[in-house]
Amino acid sequence: MLDWEYSILKTLETLLGDGRLSGFIIAVILLNAVVLGLMTLDLSPAAMGLLNLIDQICLAIFCAELALKLIVWRGRFFRDGWNIFDFIVVGIALLPTTGALSVLRALRVLRLMRLLTAIPSMRRVINGMFVALPGGASVAAVLFVMYYVGAIIGISMFGETVPQHFGDLGTTFFTLFKMMTLEGWPDIASVVIEKHPRAWIFFVVFIVFTTFTTLNLLFGIIVDAMEQAKETDVRDKLAEQGVEISDGSSEMRIAVIEEDVKAIRQMLTDMARAKGPKAER
């Protein structure tokens, strides 16, 4: 590689690592979100033409960013799952939207999902969700068993007298789902208790075991996965700086605390800025 080529690549790599470029891309994504929302309204042809032009400019910016990453990172670009996600989302927008592929026009909104890759905190949340999938699947299996047992009991006890809620397996599953979400379950319970005074036992036991136990267990798994994702993110940042740390080391604990302090400091700064204009008034 020639010196001038190496110099250009280093300049482009520095540009990609600049926080101002990331901020600009986030602003373009948000602008694109507003434009796509306005395009759902019944506007004049001139306004729609302007919105289409802005949408195409946003798409061109996204393509230029991806091209820049491909030039600098080359094969390394496809080693990162988030880069592949961006490539697919932007690539869908480049497909023709006429004829049989006109349905792809609605998929332009997927470009807004790029916020997940542009904002590190959002990436951490998604990573945590993926880490939580194995444990979440186990909880979901337990929840399904509880649903199935509850459905069989519900059909056997209330199927003949309250068929609108417990008439068949599908209807009963939907009724139990509404009970678990605590949405309208008192209305269901009152209808059943009118004909089965002791049916409250069934409702209380099912809600306790599903809503207040199993779902809280699922939330705990997700929170733990978020913490693991945060630690992994901190470990990667320290590794880039040449700092090698072991699990549970003091360096890791200090790094995690520093990340939390930065988040709290930013939150306090935002609150102070929000109160500033009010105090002046």
PDB file of C-alpha atoms in Angstrom:
ATOM      1  CA  MET A   1       0.000   0.000   0.000  1.00  0.00           C
ATOM      2  CA  LEU A   2       1.331   3.438  -0.966  1.00  0.00           C
ATOM      3  CA  ASP A   3       1.926   6.103   1.649  1.00  0.00           C
ATOM      4  CA  TRP A   4      -0.823   8.358   0.347  1.00  0.00           C
ATOM      5  CA  GLU A   5      -3.307   5.443   0.352  1.00  0.00           C
ATOM      6  CA  TYR A   6      -2.366   4.577   3.917  1.00  0.00           C
ATOM      7  CA  SER A   7      -2.740   8.227   4.915  1.00  0.00           C
ATOM      8  CA  ILE A   8      -6.214   8.414   3.386  1.00  0.00           C
ATOM      9  CA  LEU A   9      -7.308   5.208   5.109  1.00  0.00           C
ATOM     10  CA  LYS A  10      -6.063   6.482   8.473  1.00  0.00           C
ATOM     11  CA  THR A  11      -7.918   9.748   7.941  1.00  0.00           C
ATOM     12  CA  LEU A  12     -11.125   7.913   7.077  1.00  0.00           C
ATOM     13  CA  GLU A  13     -10.686   5.597  10.064  1.00  0.00           C
ATOM     14  CA  THR A  14     -10.272   8.624  12.335  1.00  0.00           C
ATOM     15  CA  LEU A  15     -13.419  10.102  10.821  1.00  0.00           C
ATOM     16  CA  LEU A  16     -15.394   6.921  11.554  1.00  0.00           C
ATOM     17  CA  GLY A  17     -14.262   7.019  15.166  1.00  0.00           C
ATOM     18  CA  ASP A  18     -15.247  10.663  15.573  1.00  0.00           C
ATOM     19  CA  GLY A  19     -18.230  11.115  17.859  1.00  0.00           C
ATOM     20  CA  ARG A  20     -19.455  14.018  15.724  1.00  0.00           C
ATOM     21  CA  LEU A  21     -20.050  11.665  12.796  1.00  0.00           C
ATOM     22  CA  SER A  22     -22.055   9.325  15.037  1.00  0.00           C
ATOM     23  CA  GLY A  23     -24.092  12.292  16.261  1.00  0.00           C
ATOM     24  CA  PHE A  24     -24.726  13.384  12.671  1.00  0.00           C
ATOM     25  CA  ILE A  25     -25.900   9.897  11.676  1.00  0.00           C
ATOM     26  CA  ILE A  26     -28.254   9.769  14.684  1.00  0.00           C
ATOM     27  CA  ALA A  27     -29.677  13.167  13.659  1.00  0.00           C
ATOM     28  CA  VAL A  28     -30.232  11.903  10.096  1.00  0.00           C
ATOM     29  CA  ILE A  29     -31.997   8.784  11.403  1.00  0.00           C
ATOM     30  CA  LEU A  30     -34.309  10.918  13.555  1.00  0.00           C
ATOM     31  CA  LEU A  31     -34.975  13.256  10.615  1.00  0.00           C
ATOM     32  CA  ASN A  32     -35.787  10.250   8.448  1.00  0.00           C
ATOM     33  CA  ALA A  33     -38.189   9.032  11.151  1.00  0.00           C
ATOM     34  CA  VAL A  34     -40.071  12.349  11.078  1.00  0.00           C
ATOM     35  CA  VAL A  35     -40.171  12.338   7.265  1.00  0.00           C
ATOM     36  CA  LEU A  36     -41.536   8.787   7.060  1.00  0.00           C
ATOM     37  CA  GLY A  37     -44.202   9.702   9.616  1.00  0.00           C
ATOM     38  CA  LEU A  38     -45.255  12.784   7.642  1.00  0.00           C
ATOM     39  CA  MET A  39     -45.430  10.725   4.451  1.00  0.00           C
ATOM     40  CA  THR A  40     -48.311   8.727   5.951  1.00  0.00           C
ATOM     41  CA  LEU A  41     -50.452  11.895   6.009  1.00  0.00           C
ATOM     42  CA  ASP A  42     -52.667  13.151   3.188  1.00  0.00           C
ATOM     43  CA  LEU A  43     -50.462  15.975   1.922  1.00  0.00           C
ATOM     44  CA  SER A  44     -50.260  17.934  -1.305  1.00  0.00           C
ATOM     45  CA  PRO A  45     -48.193  16.552  -4.213  1.00  0.00           C
ATOM     46  CA  ALA A  46     -45.607  19.310  -3.714  1.00  0.00           C
ATOM     47  CA  ALA A  47     -45.176  18.438  -0.022  1.00  0.00           C
ATOM     48  CA  MET A  48     -44.917  14.732  -0.808  1.00  0.00           C
ATOM     49  CA  GLY A  49     -42.304  15.472  -3.452  1.00  0.00           C
ATOM     50  CA  LEU A  50     -40.234  17.436  -0.933  1.00  0.00           C
ATOM     51  CA  LEU A  51     -40.530  14.653   1.640  1.00  0.00           C
ATOM     52  CA  ASN A  52     -39.483  12.057  -0.945  1.00  0.00           C
ATOM     53  CA  LEU A  53     -36.449  14.177  -1.807  1.00  0.00           C
ATOM     54  CA  ILE A  54     -35.414  14.423   1.871  1.00  0.00           C
ATOM     55  CA  ASP A  55     -35.960  10.672   2.253  1.00  0.00           C
ATOM     56  CA  GLN A  56     -33.665   9.986  -0.699  1.00  0.00           C
ATOM     57  CA  ILE A  57     -31.012  12.327   0.719  1.00  0.00           C
ATOM     58  CA  CYS A  58     -31.131  10.458   4.035  1.00  0.00           C
ATOM     59  CA  LEU A  59     -30.771   7.159   2.181  1.00  0.00           C
ATOM     60  CA  ALA A  60     -27.790   8.534   0.257  1.00  0.00           C
ATOM     61  CA  ILE A  61     -26.119   9.540   3.541  1.00  0.00           C
ATOM     62  CA  PHE A  62     -26.647   6.030   4.932  1.00  0.00           C
ATOM     63  CA  CYS A  63     -25.166   4.499   1.770  1.00  0.00           C
ATOM     64  CA  ALA A  64     -22.171   6.824   1.946  1.00  0.00           C
ATOM     65  CA  GLU A  65     -21.553   5.850   5.577  1.00  0.00           C
ATOM     66  CA  LEU A  66     -21.691   2.132   4.726  1.00  0.00           C
ATOM     67  CA  ALA A  67     -19.385   2.653   1.744  1.00  0.00           C
ATOM     68  CA  LEU A  68     -16.943   4.481   4.005  1.00  0.00           C
ATOM     69  CA  LYS A  69     -16.963   1.599   6.487  1.00  0.00           C
ATOM     70  CA  LEU A  70     -16.457  -0.957   3.720  1.00  0.00           C
ATOM     71  CA  ILE A  71     -13.483   0.974   2.322  1.00  0.00           C
ATOM     72  CA  VAL A  72     -11.804   1.304   5.714  1.00  0.00           C
ATOM     73  CA  TRP A  73     -12.665  -2.019   7.345  1.00  0.00           C
ATOM     74  CA  ARG A  74     -13.030  -4.228   4.232  1.00  0.00           C
ATOM     75  CA  GLY A  75     -13.446  -7.829   5.363  1.00  0.00           C
ATOM     76  CA  ARG A  76     -13.624  -6.815   9.022  1.00  0.00           C
ATOM     77  CA  PHE A  77     -16.905  -5.056   8.261  1.00  0.00           C
ATOM     78  CA  PHE A  78     -18.788  -8.361   8.045  1.00  0.00           C
ATOM     79  CA  ARG A  79     -17.326  -9.719  11.292  1.00  0.00           C
ATOM     80  CA  ASP A  80     -19.587  -7.427  13.290  1.00  0.00           C
ATOM     81  CA  GLY A  81     -23.236  -8.459  13.451  1.00  0.00           C
ATOM     82  CA  TRP A  82     -24.363  -4.849  13.842  1.00  0.00           C
ATOM     83  CA  ASN A  83     -22.648  -3.894  10.582  1.00  0.00           C
ATOM     84  CA  ILE A  84     -24.423  -6.750   8.801  1.00  0.00           C
ATOM     85  CA  PHE A  85     -27.711  -5.547  10.273  1.00  0.00           C
ATOM     86  CA  ASP A  86     -27.083  -2.017   8.935  1.00  0.00           C
ATOM     87  CA  PHE A  87     -26.099  -3.432   5.540  1.00  0.00           C
ATOM     88  CA  ILE A  88     -29.336  -5.439   5.245  1.00  0.00           C
ATOM     89  CA  VAL A  89     -31.573  -2.593   6.432  1.00  0.00           C
ATOM     90  CA  VAL A  90     -30.081  -0.086   4.004  1.00  0.00           C
ATOM     91  CA  GLY A  91     -29.937  -2.689   1.218  1.00  0.00           C
ATOM     92  CA  ILE A  92     -33.691  -3.314   1.498  1.00  0.00           C
ATOM     93  CA  ALA A  93     -34.300   0.388   0.883  1.00  0.00           C
ATOM     94  CA  LEU A  94     -32.289   0.190  -2.359  1.00  0.00           C
ATOM     95  CA  LEU A  95     -34.455  -2.555  -3.864  1.00  0.00           C
ATOM     96  CA  PRO A  96     -37.054  -1.481  -6.471  1.00  0.00           C
ATOM     97  CA  THR A  97     -40.480  -0.761  -4.981  1.00  0.00           C
ATOM     98  CA  THR A  98     -42.610  -1.323  -8.075  1.00  0.00           C
ATOM     99  CA  GLY A  99     -44.627  -4.301  -9.224  1.00  0.00           C
ATOM    100  CA  ALA A 100     -44.411  -7.413  -7.077  1.00  0.00           C
ATOM    101  CA  LEU A 101     -41.818  -5.758  -4.830  1.00  0.00           C
ATOM    102  CA  SER A 102     -44.018  -2.757  -3.960  1.00  0.00           C
ATOM    103  CA  VAL A 103     -44.518  -4.225  -0.485  1.00  0.00           C
ATOM    104  CA  LEU A 104     -40.857  -3.410   0.191  1.00  0.00           C
ATOM    105  CA  ARG A 105     -41.782   0.278   0.181  1.00  0.00           C
ATOM    106  CA  ALA A 106     -43.297  -0.145   3.633  1.00  0.00           C
ATOM    107  CA  LEU A 107     -40.038  -1.695   4.860  1.00  0.00           C
ATOM    108  CA  ARG A 108     -38.261   1.655   4.512  1.00  0.00           C
ATOM    109  CA  VAL A 109     -39.218   2.254   8.119  1.00  0.00           C
ATOM    110  CA  LEU A 110     -36.689  -0.439   9.087  1.00  0.00           C
ATOM    111  CA  ARG A 111     -34.030   2.223   8.561  1.00  0.00           C
ATOM    112  CA  LEU A 112     -35.115   3.672  11.908  1.00  0.00           C
ATOM    113  CA  MET A 113     -33.867   0.463  13.519  1.00  0.00           C
ATOM    114  CA  ARG A 114     -30.371   1.793  12.830  1.00  0.00           C
ATOM    115  CA  LEU A 115     -30.765   3.729  16.074  1.00  0.00           C
ATOM    116  CA  LEU A 116     -30.057   0.398  17.767  1.00  0.00           C
ATOM    117  CA  THR A 117     -26.608   0.317  16.205  1.00  0.00           C
ATOM    118  CA  ALA A 118     -25.891   4.043  16.446  1.00  0.00           C
ATOM    119  CA  ILE A 119     -26.530   4.403  20.195  1.00  0.00           C
ATOM    120  CA  PRO A 120     -24.276   2.235  22.426  1.00  0.00           C
ATOM    121  CA  SER A 121     -26.803   2.019  25.278  1.00  0.00           C
ATOM    122  CA  MET A 122     -29.401   0.585  22.888  1.00  0.00           C
ATOM    123  CA  ARG A 123     -26.878  -1.947  21.588  1.00  0.00           C
ATOM    124  CA  ARG A 124     -26.222  -2.997  25.177  1.00  0.00           C
ATOM    125  CA  VAL A 125     -29.953  -3.537  25.749  1.00  0.00           C
ATOM    126  CA  ILE A 126     -30.292  -5.709  22.635  1.00  0.00           C
ATOM    127  CA  ASN A 127     -27.171  -7.681  23.542  1.00  0.00           C
ATOM    128  CA  GLY A 128     -28.618  -8.244  26.998  1.00  0.00           C
ATOM    129  CA  MET A 129     -31.861  -9.509  25.491  1.00  0.00           C
ATOM    130  CA  PHE A 130     -29.975 -12.018  23.344  1.00  0.00           C
ATOM    131  CA  VAL A 131     -27.944 -13.166  26.348  1.00  0.00           C
ATOM    132  CA  ALA A 132     -31.206 -13.652  28.263  1.00  0.00           C
ATOM    133  CA  LEU A 133     -32.755 -15.852  25.557  1.00  0.00           C
ATOM    134  CA  PRO A 134     -31.608 -19.255  26.938  1.00  0.00           C
ATOM    135  CA  GLY A 135     -32.826 -18.491  30.463  1.00  0.00           C
ATOM    136  CA  GLY A 136     -35.934 -16.799  29.096  1.00  0.00           C
ATOM    137  CA  ALA A 137     -36.754 -19.880  27.027  1.00  0.00           C
ATOM    138  CA  SER A 138     -36.687 -22.019  30.176  1.00  0.00           C
ATOM    139  CA  VAL A 139     -39.029 -19.610  31.961  1.00  0.00           C
ATOM    140  CA  ALA A 140     -41.305 -19.552  28.896  1.00  0.00           C
ATOM    141  CA  ALA A 141     -41.453 -23.362  28.962  1.00  0.00           C
ATOM    142  CA  VAL A 142     -42.437 -23.298  32.644  1.00  0.00           C
ATOM    143  CA  LEU A 143     -45.038 -20.644  31.867  1.00  0.00           C
ATOM    144  CA  PHE A 144     -46.467 -22.760  29.032  1.00  0.00           C
ATOM    145  CA  VAL A 145     -46.835 -25.739  31.377  1.00  0.00           C
ATOM    146  CA  MET A 146     -48.703 -23.520  33.841  1.00  0.00           C
ATOM    147  CA  TYR A 147     -50.921 -22.242  31.028  1.00  0.00           C
ATOM    148  CA  TYR A 148     -51.691 -25.756  29.808  1.00  0.00           C
ATOM    149  CA  VAL A 149     -52.495 -27.061  33.285  1.00  0.00           C
ATOM    150  CA  GLY A 150     -54.606 -23.965  34.010  1.00  0.00           C
ATOM    151  CA  ALA A 151     -56.441 -24.318  30.697  1.00  0.00           C
ATOM    152  CA  ILE A 152     -57.342 -27.968  31.298  1.00  0.00           C
ATOM    153  CA  ILE A 153     -58.551 -27.167  34.818  1.00  0.00           C
ATOM    154  CA  GLY A 154     -60.496 -24.129  33.580  1.00  0.00           C
ATOM    155  CA  ILE A 155     -62.241 -26.054  30.792  1.00  0.00           C
ATOM    156  CA  SER A 156     -63.106 -28.927  33.147  1.00  0.00           C
ATOM    157  CA  MET A 157     -64.556 -26.630  35.832  1.00  0.00           C
ATOM    158  CA  PHE A 158     -66.081 -23.733  33.868  1.00  0.00           C
ATOM    159  CA  GLY A 159     -66.328 -24.885  30.241  1.00  0.00           C
ATOM    160  CA  GLU A 160     -70.003 -25.788  30.310  1.00  0.00           C
ATOM    161  CA  THR A 161     -71.220 -22.813  32.333  1.00  0.00           C
ATOM    162  CA  VAL A 162     -68.962 -20.047  30.974  1.00  0.00           C
ATOM    163  CA  PRO A 163     -68.152 -21.113  27.393  1.00  0.00           C
ATOM    164  CA  GLN A 164     -67.378 -17.544  26.289  1.00  0.00           C
ATOM    165  CA  HIS A 165     -64.211 -17.644  28.413  1.00  0.00           C
ATOM    166  CA  PHE A 166     -63.468 -21.349  28.890  1.00  0.00           C
ATOM    167  CA  GLY A 167     -65.286 -23.013  25.973  1.00  0.00           C
ATOM    168  CA  ASP A 168     -62.240 -24.501  24.215  1.00  0.00           C
ATOM    169  CA  LEU A 169     -58.471 -24.627  24.511  1.00  0.00           C
ATOM    170  CA  GLY A 170     -57.781 -21.567  22.341  1.00  0.00           C
ATOM    171  CA  THR A 171     -60.376 -19.399  24.068  1.00  0.00           C
ATOM    172  CA  THR A 172     -59.132 -20.503  27.485  1.00  0.00           C
ATOM    173  CA  PHE A 173     -55.524 -19.716  26.624  1.00  0.00           C
ATOM    174  CA  PHE A 174     -56.557 -16.208  25.612  1.00  0.00           C
ATOM    175  CA  THR A 175     -58.561 -15.811  28.837  1.00  0.00           C
ATOM    176  CA  LEU A 176     -55.569 -16.929  30.906  1.00  0.00           C
ATOM    177  CA  PHE A 177     -53.344 -14.498  29.019  1.00  0.00           C
ATOM    178  CA  LYS A 178     -55.667 -11.618  29.918  1.00  0.00           C
ATOM    179  CA  MET A 179     -55.599 -12.805  33.516  1.00  0.00           C
ATOM    180  CA  MET A 180     -51.803 -12.905  33.563  1.00  0.00           C
ATOM    181  CA  THR A 181     -51.567  -9.348  32.193  1.00  0.00           C
ATOM    182  CA  LEU A 182     -54.162  -8.246  34.794  1.00  0.00           C
ATOM    183  CA  GLU A 183     -56.136  -6.650  31.969  1.00  0.00           C
ATOM    184  CA  GLY A 184     -59.873  -7.083  32.559  1.00  0.00           C
ATOM    185  CA  TRP A 185     -59.503 -10.160  34.741  1.00  0.00           C
ATOM    186  CA  PRO A 186     -61.970  -8.852  37.410  1.00  0.00           C
ATOM    187  CA  ASP A 187     -64.721  -8.826  34.764  1.00  0.00           C
ATOM    188  CA  ILE A 188     -63.910 -12.420  33.814  1.00  0.00           C
ATOM    189  CA  ALA A 189     -63.729 -13.480  37.440  1.00  0.00           C
ATOM    190  CA  SER A 190     -67.048 -11.842  38.340  1.00  0.00           C
ATOM    191  CA  VAL A 191     -68.835 -13.700  35.527  1.00  0.00           C
ATOM    192  CA  VAL A 192     -67.388 -17.040  36.636  1.00  0.00           C
ATOM    193  CA  ILE A 193     -67.871 -16.462  40.390  1.00  0.00           C
ATOM    194  CA  GLU A 194     -71.585 -15.778  39.832  1.00  0.00           C
ATOM    195  CA  LYS A 195     -71.956 -19.444  38.882  1.00  0.00           C
ATOM    196  CA  HIS A 196     -69.001 -20.880  40.827  1.00  0.00           C
ATOM    197  CA  PRO A 197     -68.585 -19.006  44.147  1.00  0.00           C
ATOM    198  CA  ARG A 198     -65.289 -20.705  44.967  1.00  0.00           C
ATOM    199  CA  ALA A 199     -63.728 -20.000  41.573  1.00  0.00           C
ATOM    200  CA  TRP A 200     -61.741 -17.145  43.126  1.00  0.00           C
ATOM    201  CA  ILE A 201     -59.272 -19.756  44.357  1.00  0.00           C
ATOM    202  CA  PHE A 202     -58.433 -20.698  40.763  1.00  0.00           C
ATOM    203  CA  PHE A 203     -57.946 -17.071  39.719  1.00  0.00           C
ATOM    204  CA  VAL A 204     -55.796 -16.120  42.713  1.00  0.00           C
ATOM    205  CA  VAL A 205     -53.523 -19.167  42.422  1.00  0.00           C
ATOM    206  CA  PHE A 206     -53.039 -18.751  38.660  1.00  0.00           C
ATOM    207  CA  ILE A 207     -52.274 -15.030  38.869  1.00  0.00           C
ATOM    208  CA  VAL A 208     -49.834 -15.484  41.773  1.00  0.00           C
ATOM    209  CA  PHE A 209     -47.886 -18.244  40.014  1.00  0.00           C
ATOM    210  CA  THR A 210     -47.773 -16.536  36.609  1.00  0.00           C
ATOM    211  CA  THR A 211     -47.779 -12.761  37.097  1.00  0.00           C
ATOM    212  CA  PHE A 212     -46.075 -12.353  40.449  1.00  0.00           C
ATOM    213  CA  THR A 213     -43.665 -15.292  40.289  1.00  0.00           C
ATOM    214  CA  THR A 214     -42.799 -16.498  36.797  1.00  0.00           C
ATOM    215  CA  LEU A 215     -42.789 -13.090  35.100  1.00  0.00           C
ATOM    216  CA  ASN A 216     -40.687 -11.551  37.870  1.00  0.00           C
ATOM    217  CA  LEU A 217     -38.247 -14.414  37.426  1.00  0.00           C
ATOM    218  CA  LEU A 218     -38.078 -13.576  33.703  1.00  0.00           C
ATOM    219  CA  PHE A 219     -37.451  -9.912  34.482  1.00  0.00           C
ATOM    220  CA  GLY A 220     -34.658 -10.923  36.865  1.00  0.00           C
ATOM    221  CA  ILE A 221     -32.997 -12.983  34.135  1.00  0.00           C
ATOM    222  CA  ILE A 222     -33.168 -10.030  31.726  1.00  0.00           C
ATOM    223  CA  VAL A 223     -31.712  -7.597  34.276  1.00  0.00           C
ATOM    224  CA  ASP A 224     -28.868 -10.011  35.023  1.00  0.00           C
ATOM    225  CA  ALA A 225     -28.211 -10.377  31.294  1.00  0.00           C
ATOM    226  CA  MET A 226     -28.079  -6.575  30.978  1.00  0.00           C
ATOM    227  CA  GLU A 227     -25.419  -6.441  33.670  1.00  0.00           C
ATOM    228  CA  GLN A 228     -23.407  -9.137  31.902  1.00  0.00           C
ATOM    229  CA  ALA A 229     -23.681  -7.206  28.633  1.00  0.00           C
ATOM    230  CA  LYS A 230     -22.456  -4.049  30.388  1.00  0.00           C
ATOM    231  CA  GLU A 231     -19.461  -5.908  31.837  1.00  0.00           C
ATOM    232  CA  THR A 232     -18.643  -7.371  28.422  1.00  0.00           C
ATOM    233  CA  ASP A 233     -18.822  -3.917  26.866  1.00  0.00           C
ATOM    234  CA  VAL A 234     -16.503  -2.484  29.531  1.00  0.00           C
ATOM    235  CA  ARG A 235     -14.099  -5.416  29.138  1.00  0.00           C
ATOM    236  CA  ASP A 236     -13.935  -4.826  25.370  1.00  0.00           C
ATOM    237  CA  LYS A 237     -13.218  -1.119  25.872  1.00  0.00           C
ATOM    238  CA  LEU A 238     -10.416  -1.873  28.325  1.00  0.00           C
ATOM    239  CA  ALA A 239      -9.019  -4.543  25.993  1.00  0.00           C
ATOM    240  CA  GLU A 240      -8.829  -1.931  23.218  1.00  0.00           C
ATOM    241  CA  GLN A 241      -6.740   0.178  25.605  1.00  0.00           C
ATOM    242  CA  GLY A 242      -4.427  -2.766  26.245  1.00  0.00           C
ATOM    243  CA  VAL A 243      -5.710  -3.468  29.771  1.00  0.00           C
ATOM    244  CA  GLU A 244      -6.221  -7.174  30.438  1.00  0.00           C
ATOM    245  CA  ILE A 245      -8.598  -8.001  33.271  1.00  0.00           C
ATOM    246  CA  SER A 246     -10.042 -11.158  34.747  1.00  0.00           C
ATOM    247  CA  ASP A 247     -13.625 -11.849  35.784  1.00  0.00           C
ATOM    248  CA  GLY A 248     -14.455 -10.281  39.109  1.00  0.00           C
ATOM    249  CA  SER A 249     -11.200  -8.312  39.197  1.00  0.00           C
ATOM    250  CA  SER A 250     -10.944  -4.917  40.831  1.00  0.00           C
ATOM    251  CA  GLU A 251     -10.336  -3.325  37.435  1.00  0.00           C
ATOM    252  CA  MET A 252     -13.658  -4.645  36.175  1.00  0.00           C
ATOM    253  CA  ARG A 253     -15.538  -3.451  39.223  1.00  0.00           C
ATOM    254  CA  ILE A 254     -13.933  -0.008  38.998  1.00  0.00           C
ATOM    255  CA  ALA A 255     -14.677   0.229  35.274  1.00  0.00           C
ATOM    256  CA  VAL A 256     -18.337  -0.682  35.808  1.00  0.00           C
ATOM    257  CA  ILE A 257     -18.600   1.898  38.602  1.00  0.00           C
ATOM    258  CA  GLU A 258     -17.058   4.527  36.333  1.00  0.00           C
ATOM    259  CA  GLU A 259     -19.620   3.758  33.639  1.00  0.00           C
ATOM    260  CA  ASP A 260     -22.448   4.119  36.173  1.00  0.00           C
ATOM    261  CA  VAL A 261     -21.014   7.401  37.494  1.00  0.00           C
ATOM    262  CA  LYS A 262     -20.792   8.774  33.943  1.00  0.00           C
ATOM    263  CA  ALA A 263     -24.432   7.843  33.319  1.00  0.00           C
ATOM    264  CA  ILE A 264     -25.543   9.489  36.593  1.00  0.00           C
ATOM    265  CA  ARG A 265     -23.486  12.620  35.863  1.00  0.00           C
ATOM    266  CA  GLN A 266     -25.047  12.903  32.407  1.00  0.00           C
ATOM    267  CA  MET A 267     -28.536  12.471  33.874  1.00  0.00           C
ATOM    268  CA  LEU A 268     -27.905  15.228  36.460  1.00  0.00           C
ATOM    269  CA  THR A 269     -26.534  17.521  33.751  1.00  0.00           C
ATOM    270  CA  ASP A 270     -29.644  16.984  31.614  1.00  0.00           C
ATOM    271  CA  MET A 271     -31.877  17.696  34.612  1.00  0.00           C
ATOM    272  CA  ALA A 272     -29.972  20.906  35.388  1.00  0.00           C
ATOM    273  CA  ARG A 273     -30.290  22.066  31.781  1.00  0.00           C
ATOM    274  CA  ALA A 274     -34.009  21.297  31.821  1.00  0.00           C
ATOM    275  CA  LYS A 275     -34.519  23.339  34.998  1.00  0.00           C
ATOM    276  CA  GLY A 276     -32.398  26.241  33.772  1.00  0.00           C
ATOM    277  CA  PRO A 277     -34.923  27.826  31.386  1.00  0.00           C
ATOM    278  CA  LYS A 278     -37.713  27.358  33.957  1.00  0.00           C
ATOM    279  CA  ALA A 279     -35.686  29.160  36.626  1.00  0.00           C
ATOM    280  CA  GLU A 280     -35.024  32.056  34.271  1.00  0.00           C
ATOM    281  CA  ARG A 281     -38.737  32.421  33.610  1.00  0.00           C
TER     282      ARG A 281
END
